[in-house]
Coordinates of C-alpha atoms in Angstrom, one line a residue:
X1 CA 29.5 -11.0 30.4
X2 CA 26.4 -12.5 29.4
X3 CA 25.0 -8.7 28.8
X4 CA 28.0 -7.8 26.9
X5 CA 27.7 -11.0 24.4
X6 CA 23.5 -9.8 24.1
X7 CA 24.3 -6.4 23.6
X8 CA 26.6 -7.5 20.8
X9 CA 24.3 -10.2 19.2
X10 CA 21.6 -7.2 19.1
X11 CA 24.0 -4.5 17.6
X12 CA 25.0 -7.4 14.5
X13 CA 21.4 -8.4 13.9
X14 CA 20.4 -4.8 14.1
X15 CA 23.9 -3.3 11.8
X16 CA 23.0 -6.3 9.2
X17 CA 19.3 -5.9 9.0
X18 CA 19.3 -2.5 8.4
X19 CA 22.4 -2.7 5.7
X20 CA 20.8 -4.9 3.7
X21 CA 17.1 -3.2 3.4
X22 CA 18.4 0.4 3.9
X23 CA 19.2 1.0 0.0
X24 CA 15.5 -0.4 -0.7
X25 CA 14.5 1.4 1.8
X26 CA 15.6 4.4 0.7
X27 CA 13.9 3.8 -2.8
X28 CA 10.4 3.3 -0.9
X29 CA 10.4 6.5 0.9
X30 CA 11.4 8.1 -2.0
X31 CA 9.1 6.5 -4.6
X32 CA 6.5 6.5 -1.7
X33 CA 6.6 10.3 -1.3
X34 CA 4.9 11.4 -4.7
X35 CA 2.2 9.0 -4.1
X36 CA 1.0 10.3 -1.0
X37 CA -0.2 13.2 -3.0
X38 CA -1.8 10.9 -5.9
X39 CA -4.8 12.5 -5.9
X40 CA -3.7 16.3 -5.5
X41 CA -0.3 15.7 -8.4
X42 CA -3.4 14.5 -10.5
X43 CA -5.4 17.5 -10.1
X44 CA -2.6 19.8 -10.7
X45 CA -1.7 18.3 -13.5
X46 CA -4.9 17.9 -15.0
X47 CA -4.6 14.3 -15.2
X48 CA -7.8 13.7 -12.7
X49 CA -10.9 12.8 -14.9
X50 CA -13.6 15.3 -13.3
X51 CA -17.3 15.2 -14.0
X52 CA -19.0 17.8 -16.0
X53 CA -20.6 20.7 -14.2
X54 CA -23.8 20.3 -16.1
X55 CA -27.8 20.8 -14.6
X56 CA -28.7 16.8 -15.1
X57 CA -32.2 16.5 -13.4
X58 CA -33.5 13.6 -15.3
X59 CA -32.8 9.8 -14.2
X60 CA -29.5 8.5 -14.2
X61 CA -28.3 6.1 -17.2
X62 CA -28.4 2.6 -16.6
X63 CA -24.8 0.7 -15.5
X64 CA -25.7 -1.2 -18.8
X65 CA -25.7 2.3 -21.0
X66 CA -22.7 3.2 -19.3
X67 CA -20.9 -0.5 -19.9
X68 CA -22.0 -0.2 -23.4
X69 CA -20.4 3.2 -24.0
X70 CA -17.5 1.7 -22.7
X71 CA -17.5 -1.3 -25.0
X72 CA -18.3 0.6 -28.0
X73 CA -14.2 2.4 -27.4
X74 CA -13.0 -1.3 -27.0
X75 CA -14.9 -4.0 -28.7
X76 CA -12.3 -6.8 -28.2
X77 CA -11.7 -6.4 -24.7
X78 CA -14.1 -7.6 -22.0
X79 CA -14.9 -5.6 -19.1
X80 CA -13.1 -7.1 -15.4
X81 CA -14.3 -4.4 -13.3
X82 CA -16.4 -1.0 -13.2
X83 CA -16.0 1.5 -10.3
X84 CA -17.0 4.7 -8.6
X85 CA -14.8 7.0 -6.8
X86 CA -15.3 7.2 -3.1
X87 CA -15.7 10.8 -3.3
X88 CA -17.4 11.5 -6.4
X89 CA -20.4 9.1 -8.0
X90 CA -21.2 11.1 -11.1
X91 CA -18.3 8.9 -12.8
X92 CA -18.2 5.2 -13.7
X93 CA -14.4 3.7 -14.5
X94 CA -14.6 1.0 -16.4
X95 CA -12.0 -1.4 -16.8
X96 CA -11.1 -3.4 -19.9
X97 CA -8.9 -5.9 -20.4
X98 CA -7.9 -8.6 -23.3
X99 CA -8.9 -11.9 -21.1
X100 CA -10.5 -11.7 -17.5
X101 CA -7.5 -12.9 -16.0
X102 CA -5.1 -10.8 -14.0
X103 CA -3.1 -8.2 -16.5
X104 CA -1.1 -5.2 -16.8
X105 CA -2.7 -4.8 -20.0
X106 CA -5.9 -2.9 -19.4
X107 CA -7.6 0.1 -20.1
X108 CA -9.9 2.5 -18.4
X109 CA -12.9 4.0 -19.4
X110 CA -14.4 7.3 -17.4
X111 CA -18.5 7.1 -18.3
X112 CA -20.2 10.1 -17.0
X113 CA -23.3 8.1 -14.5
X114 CA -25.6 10.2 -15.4
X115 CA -25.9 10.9 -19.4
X116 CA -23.6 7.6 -20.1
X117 CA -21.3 9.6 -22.4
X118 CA -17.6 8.9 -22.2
X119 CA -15.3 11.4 -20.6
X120 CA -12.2 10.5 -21.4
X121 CA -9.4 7.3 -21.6
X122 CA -7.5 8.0 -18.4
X123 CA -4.2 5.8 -18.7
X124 CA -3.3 4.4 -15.5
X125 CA -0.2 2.3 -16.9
X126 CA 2.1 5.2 -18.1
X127 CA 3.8 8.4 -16.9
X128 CA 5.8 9.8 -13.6
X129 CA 3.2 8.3 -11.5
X130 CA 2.6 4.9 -12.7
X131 CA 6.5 4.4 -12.5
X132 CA 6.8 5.2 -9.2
X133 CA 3.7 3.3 -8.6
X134 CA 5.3 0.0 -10.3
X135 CA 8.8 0.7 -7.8
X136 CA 7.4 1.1 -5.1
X137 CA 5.0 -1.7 -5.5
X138 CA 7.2 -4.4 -7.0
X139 CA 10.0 -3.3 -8.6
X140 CA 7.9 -3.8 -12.0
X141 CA 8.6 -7.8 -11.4
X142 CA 5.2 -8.7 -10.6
X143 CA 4.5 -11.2 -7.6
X144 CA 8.3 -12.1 -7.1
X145 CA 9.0 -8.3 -6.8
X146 CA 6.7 -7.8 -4.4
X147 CA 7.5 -10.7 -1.9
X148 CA 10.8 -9.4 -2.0
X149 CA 10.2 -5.8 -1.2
X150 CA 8.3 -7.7 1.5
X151 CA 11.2 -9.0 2.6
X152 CA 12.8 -6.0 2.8
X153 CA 10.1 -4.7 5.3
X154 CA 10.6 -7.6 7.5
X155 CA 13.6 -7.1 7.8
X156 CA 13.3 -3.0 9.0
X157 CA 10.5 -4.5 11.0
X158 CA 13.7 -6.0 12.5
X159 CA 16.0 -3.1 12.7
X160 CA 13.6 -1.1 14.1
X161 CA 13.1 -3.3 17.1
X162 CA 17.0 -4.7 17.7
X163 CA 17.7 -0.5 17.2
X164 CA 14.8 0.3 20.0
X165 CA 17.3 -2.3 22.4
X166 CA 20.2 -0.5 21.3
X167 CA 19.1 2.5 22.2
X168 CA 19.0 1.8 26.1
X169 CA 22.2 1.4 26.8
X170 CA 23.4 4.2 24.1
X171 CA 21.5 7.4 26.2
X172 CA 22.0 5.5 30.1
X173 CA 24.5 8.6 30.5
X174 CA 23.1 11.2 28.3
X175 CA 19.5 13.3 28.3
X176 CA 16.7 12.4 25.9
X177 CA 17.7 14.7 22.3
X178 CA 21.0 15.2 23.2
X179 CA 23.3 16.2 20.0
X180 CA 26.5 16.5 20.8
X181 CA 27.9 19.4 18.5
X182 CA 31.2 19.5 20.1
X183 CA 32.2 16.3 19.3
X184 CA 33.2 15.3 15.5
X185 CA 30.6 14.9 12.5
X186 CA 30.3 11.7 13.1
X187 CA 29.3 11.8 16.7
X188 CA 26.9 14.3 15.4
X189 CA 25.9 12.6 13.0
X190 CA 25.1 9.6 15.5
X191 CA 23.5 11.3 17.9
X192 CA 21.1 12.9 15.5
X193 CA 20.1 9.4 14.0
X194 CA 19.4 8.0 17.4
X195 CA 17.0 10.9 17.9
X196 CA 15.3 10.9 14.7
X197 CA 14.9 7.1 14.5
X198 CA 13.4 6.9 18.4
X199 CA 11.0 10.1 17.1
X200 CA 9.5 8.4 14.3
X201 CA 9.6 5.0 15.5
X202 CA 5.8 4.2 15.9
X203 CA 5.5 5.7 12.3
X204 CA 8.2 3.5 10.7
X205 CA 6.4 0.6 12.3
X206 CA 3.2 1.1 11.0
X207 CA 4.3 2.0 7.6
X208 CA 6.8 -1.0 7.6
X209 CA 4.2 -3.7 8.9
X210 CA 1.5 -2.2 7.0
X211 CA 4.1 -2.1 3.8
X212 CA 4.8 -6.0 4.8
X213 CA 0.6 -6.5 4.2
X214 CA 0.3 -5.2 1.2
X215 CA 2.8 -7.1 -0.7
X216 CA 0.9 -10.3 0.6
X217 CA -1.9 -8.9 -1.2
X218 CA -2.6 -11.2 -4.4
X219 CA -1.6 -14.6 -2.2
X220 CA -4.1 -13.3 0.7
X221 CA -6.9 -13.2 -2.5
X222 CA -6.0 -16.5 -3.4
X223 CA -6.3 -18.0 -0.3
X224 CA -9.7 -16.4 0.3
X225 CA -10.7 -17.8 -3.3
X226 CA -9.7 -21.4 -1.9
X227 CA -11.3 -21.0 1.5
X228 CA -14.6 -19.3 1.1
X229 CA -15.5 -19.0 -2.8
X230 CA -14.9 -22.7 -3.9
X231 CA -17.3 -23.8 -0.6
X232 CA -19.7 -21.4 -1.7
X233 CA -19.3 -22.2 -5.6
X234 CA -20.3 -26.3 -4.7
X235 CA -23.3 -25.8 -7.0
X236 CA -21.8 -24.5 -9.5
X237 CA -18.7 -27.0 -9.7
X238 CA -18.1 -28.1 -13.4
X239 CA -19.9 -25.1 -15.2
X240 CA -18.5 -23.1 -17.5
X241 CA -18.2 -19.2 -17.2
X242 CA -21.5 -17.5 -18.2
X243 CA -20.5 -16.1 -21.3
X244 CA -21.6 -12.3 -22.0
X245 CA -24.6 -12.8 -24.0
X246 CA -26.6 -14.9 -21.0
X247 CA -26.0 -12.7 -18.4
X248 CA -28.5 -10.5 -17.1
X249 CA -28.2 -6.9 -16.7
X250 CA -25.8 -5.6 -14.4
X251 CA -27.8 -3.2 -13.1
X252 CA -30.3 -5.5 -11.8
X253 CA -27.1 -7.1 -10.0
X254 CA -26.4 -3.7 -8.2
X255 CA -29.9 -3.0 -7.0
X256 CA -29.8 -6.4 -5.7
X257 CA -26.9 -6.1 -3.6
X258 CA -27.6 -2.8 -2.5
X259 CA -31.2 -3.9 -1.4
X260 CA -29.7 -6.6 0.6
X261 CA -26.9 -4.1 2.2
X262 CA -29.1 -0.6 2.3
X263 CA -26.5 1.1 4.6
X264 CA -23.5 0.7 2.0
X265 CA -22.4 2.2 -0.9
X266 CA -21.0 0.9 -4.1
X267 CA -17.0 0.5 -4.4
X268 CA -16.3 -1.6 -7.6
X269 CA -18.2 -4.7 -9.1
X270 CA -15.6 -7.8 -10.5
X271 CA -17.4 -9.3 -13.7
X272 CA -17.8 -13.4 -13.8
X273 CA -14.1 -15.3 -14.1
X274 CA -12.1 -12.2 -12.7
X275 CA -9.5 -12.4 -9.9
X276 CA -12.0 -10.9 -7.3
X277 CA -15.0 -12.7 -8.2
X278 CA -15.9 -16.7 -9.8
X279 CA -16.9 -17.9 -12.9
X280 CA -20.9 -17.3 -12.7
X281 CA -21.7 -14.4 -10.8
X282 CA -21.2 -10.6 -10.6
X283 CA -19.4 -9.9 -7.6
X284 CA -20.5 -6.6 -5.6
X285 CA -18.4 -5.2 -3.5
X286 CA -20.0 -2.3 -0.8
X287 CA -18.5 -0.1 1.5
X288 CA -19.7 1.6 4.9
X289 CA -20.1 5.2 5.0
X290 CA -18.0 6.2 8.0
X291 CA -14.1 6.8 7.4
X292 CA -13.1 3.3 8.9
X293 CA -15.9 1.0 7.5
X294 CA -15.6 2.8 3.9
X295 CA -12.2 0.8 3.9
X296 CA -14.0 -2.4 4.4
X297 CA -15.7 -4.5 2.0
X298 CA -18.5 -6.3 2.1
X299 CA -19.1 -8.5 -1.7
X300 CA -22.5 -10.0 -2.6
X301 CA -22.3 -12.3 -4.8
X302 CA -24.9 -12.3 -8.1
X303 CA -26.4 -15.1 -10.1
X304 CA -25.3 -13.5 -13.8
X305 CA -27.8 -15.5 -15.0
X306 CA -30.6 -15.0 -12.7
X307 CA -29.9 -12.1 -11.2
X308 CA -30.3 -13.3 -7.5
X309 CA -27.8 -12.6 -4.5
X310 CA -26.8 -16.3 -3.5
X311 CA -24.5 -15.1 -0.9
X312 CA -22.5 -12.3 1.4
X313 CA -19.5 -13.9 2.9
X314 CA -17.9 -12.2 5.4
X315 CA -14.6 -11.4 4.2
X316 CA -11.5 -13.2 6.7
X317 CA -9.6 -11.7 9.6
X318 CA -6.5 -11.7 7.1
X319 CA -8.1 -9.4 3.9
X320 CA -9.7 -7.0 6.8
X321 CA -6.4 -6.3 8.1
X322 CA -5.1 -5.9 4.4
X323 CA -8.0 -3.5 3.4
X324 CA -7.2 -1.4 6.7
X325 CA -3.3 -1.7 6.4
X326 CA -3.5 -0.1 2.8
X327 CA -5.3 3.6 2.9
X328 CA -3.1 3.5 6.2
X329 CA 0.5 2.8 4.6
X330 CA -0.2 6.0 2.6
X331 CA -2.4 8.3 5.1
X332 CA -5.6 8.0 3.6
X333 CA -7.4 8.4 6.7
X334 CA -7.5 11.8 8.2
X335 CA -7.3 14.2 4.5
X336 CA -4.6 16.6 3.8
X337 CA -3.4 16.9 7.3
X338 CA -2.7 13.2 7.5
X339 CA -1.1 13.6 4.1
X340 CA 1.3 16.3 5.0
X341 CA 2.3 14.8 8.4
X342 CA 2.8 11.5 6.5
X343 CA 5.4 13.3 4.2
X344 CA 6.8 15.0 6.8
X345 CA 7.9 11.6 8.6
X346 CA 8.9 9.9 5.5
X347 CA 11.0 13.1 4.8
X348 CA 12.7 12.3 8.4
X349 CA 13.1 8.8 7.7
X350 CA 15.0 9.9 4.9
X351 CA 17.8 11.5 6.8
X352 CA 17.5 8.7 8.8
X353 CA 18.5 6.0 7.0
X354 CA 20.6 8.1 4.9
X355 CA 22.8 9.1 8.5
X356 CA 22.8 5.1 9.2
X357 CA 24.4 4.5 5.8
X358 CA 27.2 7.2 6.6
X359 CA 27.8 6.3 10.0
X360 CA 28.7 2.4 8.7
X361 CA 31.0 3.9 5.9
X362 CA 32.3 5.9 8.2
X363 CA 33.4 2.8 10.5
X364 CA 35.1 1.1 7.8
X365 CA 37.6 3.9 8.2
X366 CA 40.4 2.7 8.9
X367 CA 41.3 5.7 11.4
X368 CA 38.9 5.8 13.6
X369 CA 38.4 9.9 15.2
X370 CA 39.8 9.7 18.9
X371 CA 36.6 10.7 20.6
X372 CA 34.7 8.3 18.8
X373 CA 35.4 5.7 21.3
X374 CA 34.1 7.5 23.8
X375 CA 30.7 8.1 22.2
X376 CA 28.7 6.2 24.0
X377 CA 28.8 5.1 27.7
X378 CA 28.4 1.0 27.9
X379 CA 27.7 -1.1 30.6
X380 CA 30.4 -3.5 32.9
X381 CA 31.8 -5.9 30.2
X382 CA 30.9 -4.1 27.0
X383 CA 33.3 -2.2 25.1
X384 CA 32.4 1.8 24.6
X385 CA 33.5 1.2 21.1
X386 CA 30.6 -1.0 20.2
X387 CA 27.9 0.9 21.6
X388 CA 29.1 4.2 19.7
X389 CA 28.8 2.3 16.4
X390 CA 25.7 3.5 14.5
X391 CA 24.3 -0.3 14.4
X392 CA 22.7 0.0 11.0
X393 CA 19.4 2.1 10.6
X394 CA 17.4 3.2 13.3
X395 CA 14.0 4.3 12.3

């Protein structure tokens, strides 16, 4: 009795988990599926800024040239951050925005790093991409659409596991992959979610925790700004933010971090009273050079007036698992081949929680078919009935 009354407490939490996320769901594989391919749609389409095939032998411009060229295109904008693409230095992006705090309202600038001549204006905030982008990411309701899509991925995080319980008891009496095509759609139908969810359950986990992460995203910076930054700003408490005319070159603040972290390259630099950096310094951030580490940040934080490094905190256990959970919710690890399989499991996941939608309308039927009872073999105590209901989505 008492396995009969868990077995039924598992199948509601696992039915009304998965009912309520599955339509969100749905929209994040889909909207997810596109951006796996970010970097190859943009190619194709032309949309990719791509450095000039020209025979540059001289010294590079200076990151000031290249901010200045930048400037020049947007005069009453300040610059938040400048960047280099992992793959390709020969660019600078620089990003400018009306006020240094947090905005939708920005705009890049592609310098060339070696002549300091602009490429082009790449805009980031418009198009097919940039609205799947703002779907998938919060539903384009900022931080309250986000926490809610994490929500959502708590509560597959859920499913998944009270399905994975299920699923015990459902194949006791039949063979691992079994679809029963003799019986009626719906059986069918059954069987093959039950198959598809158990194949790509380690997948849906990873992309569902690691989907959880990333909406946690801006709090997870906020919380390192009040843990570490504001201990390691004590000298500066009470000072305003440098303003642009007394700060020293920038590029004296890149050769400064780099000389104190020789073994890492350049990933993006936050300007003084950005989200990612404080008030008074240039913020560095490195990378390794190996495919893990060059997911992991290291900042160094520059004097903008002096021009001195006064500190390289080790960033906290929590953004180190957000910096590694985000190239791996998309499959930016392993290239093209990780890409592909990627999209091929999302594809699955599809049908997955597409077949757990139809199997619950199916059940509201009020004519149930007559082999359906008999779907799934139950333990003493349990009704057949309730194990041969799809309980929800099964990833």
């Amino acid at each position: 009795m008492a396995s009969a009354r868990a077995l039924r407490t598992w199948t509601w939490l696992h039915t009304w988990s998965s009912l309520v996320c599955t339509v969100f769901m749905l929209l994040l594989c889909l909207t997810g599926l596109p951006l796996i391919f970010h970097h190859e749609i943009g190619h194709l389409t032309g949309t990719e800024v791509e450095a000039p095939d020209i025979d540059h032998r001289g010294p590079r411009a200076s990151l000031d040239a290249v901010l200045q060229a930048a400037r020049a295109r947007h005069p009453e904008r300040v610059v938040q951050f400048v960047s280099q693409d992992e793959d390709d230095d020969r660019i600078w992006f620089v990003t400018l925005t009306p006020t240094p705090e947090p905005t939708d309202d920005f705009r890049s600038v592609a310098v060339d790093a070696r002549t300091a001549q602009v490429l082009a204006e790449p805009r980031f905030d418009e198009g097919f991409m940039w609205v799947m982008f703002k779907l998938h990411v919060d539903l384009f309701a900022g931080l309250p659409g986000k926490l809610f899509l994490g929500a959502m991925g708590l509560l597959l995080v859920i499913a998944i596991v009270s399905g994975v319980v299920l699923y015990a008891p459902f194949m006791r009496k039949l063979e691992f992959g079994t679809v029963r095509r003799d019986r009626s759609p719906r059986v069918r139908w059954l069987d093959l979610h039950n198959l598809l969810g158990i194949v790509t359950l380690v997948w849906a986990l990873v992309v569902g925790a690691t989907g959880v992460i990333n909406t946690w995203a801006d709090l997870l910076v906020k919380a390192w700004q009040v843990e570490t930054m504001n201990t390691l700003l004590a000298p500066y408490r009470g000072q305003p933010v440098v303003p642009q005319a007394r700060r020293g070159p920038v590029q004296r603040a890149l050769d400064v971090a780099l000389a104190q972290q020789p073994h890492k390259r350049l990933s993006f630099i936050a300007f003084p009273g950005t989200a990612f950096s404080s008030p008074h310094h240039h913020t560095v951030f490195l990378r390794g050079q190996t495919p893990l580490s060059s997911k992991l940040l290291q900042p160094v934080l520059v004097d903008a007036r002096s021009g001195e490094a006064t500190a390289a905190p080790t960033l906290p256990w929590y953004l180190t698992a957000l910096l590694v959970s985000q190239p791996l919710h998309f499959g930016d690890y392993g290239g093209l081949p990780m890409k592909i399989l990627w999209a091929l499991l999302d594809l699955v996941t599809i049908v997955v929680l597409g077949s757990g939608l139809y199997l619950w309308l199916q059940r509201r039927q009020p004519r149930p078919l007559p082999d359906e009872a008999r779907a799934a073999p139950g333990p003493a105590g349990a009704t057949t009935r309730s194990l041969s209901e799809p309980q929800g989505t099964l990833r």
